[in-house]
Amino acid sequence: MKKVEDGNTLVFQVDIKANKHQIKQAVKELYEVEVAAVNTLIRPNGTKKAYVKLTPDHDALDIANQIGYI
């Protein structure tokens, strides 16, 4: 939640085979927002997390509300 409010960042669990370019394109198409950066993390349990930072002209909190994240 802190990332959404303070960092303008959305966090997703993604397919282990997805790369940063694919994640960026998917978020851009699904939510109609501009993505500034994508960071990924493979967790010890084998899942992959994507931290998607949005550009300043889009609000991650609004997008999170729209998709039912909050």
Short mmCIF file of C-alpha atoms in Angstrom, two decimals:
data_model
loop_
_atom_site.label_atom_id
_atom_site.label_comp_id
_atom_site.label_asym_id
_atom_site.label_seq_id
_atom_site.Cartn_x
_atom_site.Cartn_y
_atom_site.Cartn_z
CA MET A 1 0.00 0.00 0.00
CA LYS A 2 2.87 2.36 0.79
CA LYS A 3 4.26 1.95 -2.73
CA VAL A 4 0.90 2.90 -4.24
CA GLU A 5 0.50 6.04 -2.14
CA ASP A 6 4.06 7.32 -1.89
CA GLY A 7 5.84 5.87 -4.90
CA ASN A 8 3.08 6.03 -7.53
CA THR A 9 3.80 2.33 -8.06
CA LEU A 10 1.54 -0.65 -8.69
CA VAL A 11 2.58 -4.16 -7.67
CA PHE A 12 1.50 -7.21 -9.66
CA GLN A 13 2.19 -10.92 -9.53
CA VAL A 14 3.17 -11.86 -13.08
CA ASP A 15 4.10 -14.96 -15.04
CA ILE A 16 7.65 -16.11 -14.35
CA LYS A 17 8.43 -15.97 -18.09
CA ALA A 18 7.23 -12.37 -18.57
CA ASN A 19 9.95 -9.80 -19.17
CA LYS A 20 9.91 -6.10 -18.33
CA HIS A 21 8.95 -5.02 -21.85
CA GLN A 22 5.97 -7.39 -21.91
CA ILE A 23 4.82 -6.24 -18.46
CA LYS A 24 5.11 -2.57 -19.45
CA GLN A 25 3.13 -3.14 -22.65
CA ALA A 26 0.41 -5.13 -20.84
CA VAL A 27 -0.10 -2.46 -18.16
CA LYS A 28 -0.14 0.25 -20.81
CA GLU A 29 -2.83 -1.56 -22.84
CA LEU A 30 -4.98 -2.79 -19.94
CA TYR A 31 -5.12 0.38 -17.86
CA GLU A 32 -4.36 3.07 -20.48
CA VAL A 33 -1.53 4.64 -18.48
CA GLU A 34 2.06 5.57 -19.23
CA VAL A 35 4.69 3.50 -17.43
CA ALA A 36 7.92 5.12 -16.24
CA ALA A 37 9.75 1.98 -15.06
CA VAL A 38 9.31 -1.69 -14.30
CA ASN A 39 11.28 -3.58 -11.67
CA THR A 40 10.89 -7.32 -11.19
CA LEU A 41 11.61 -9.66 -8.33
CA ILE A 42 11.58 -13.45 -8.29
CA ARG A 43 10.52 -14.61 -4.86
CA PRO A 44 11.94 -17.73 -3.14
CA ASN A 45 8.63 -19.55 -3.62
CA GLY A 46 9.01 -19.24 -7.42
CA THR A 47 6.56 -16.41 -8.11
CA LYS A 48 7.50 -13.18 -9.85
CA LYS A 49 6.48 -9.70 -8.70
CA ALA A 50 6.49 -6.63 -10.91
CA TYR A 51 6.75 -3.14 -9.47
CA VAL A 52 5.32 -0.79 -12.12
CA LYS A 53 6.08 2.90 -11.57
CA LEU A 54 3.69 5.23 -13.37
CA THR A 55 4.51 8.62 -14.86
CA PRO A 56 3.60 11.65 -12.71
CA ASP A 57 0.56 12.49 -14.86
CA HIS A 58 -1.14 9.23 -13.78
CA ASP A 59 -2.13 8.36 -10.22
CA ALA A 60 -1.49 4.79 -9.04
CA LEU A 61 -4.12 5.18 -6.31
CA ASP A 62 -6.82 5.90 -8.90
CA ILE A 63 -5.79 2.89 -10.99
CA ALA A 64 -5.71 0.67 -7.89
CA ASN A 65 -9.27 1.76 -7.04
CA GLN A 66 -10.37 1.17 -10.62
CA ILE A 67 -9.12 -2.45 -10.66
CA GLY A 68 -10.36 -3.23 -7.15
CA TYR A 69 -6.90 -3.46 -5.58
CA ILE A 70 -7.97 -1.26 -2.67
#
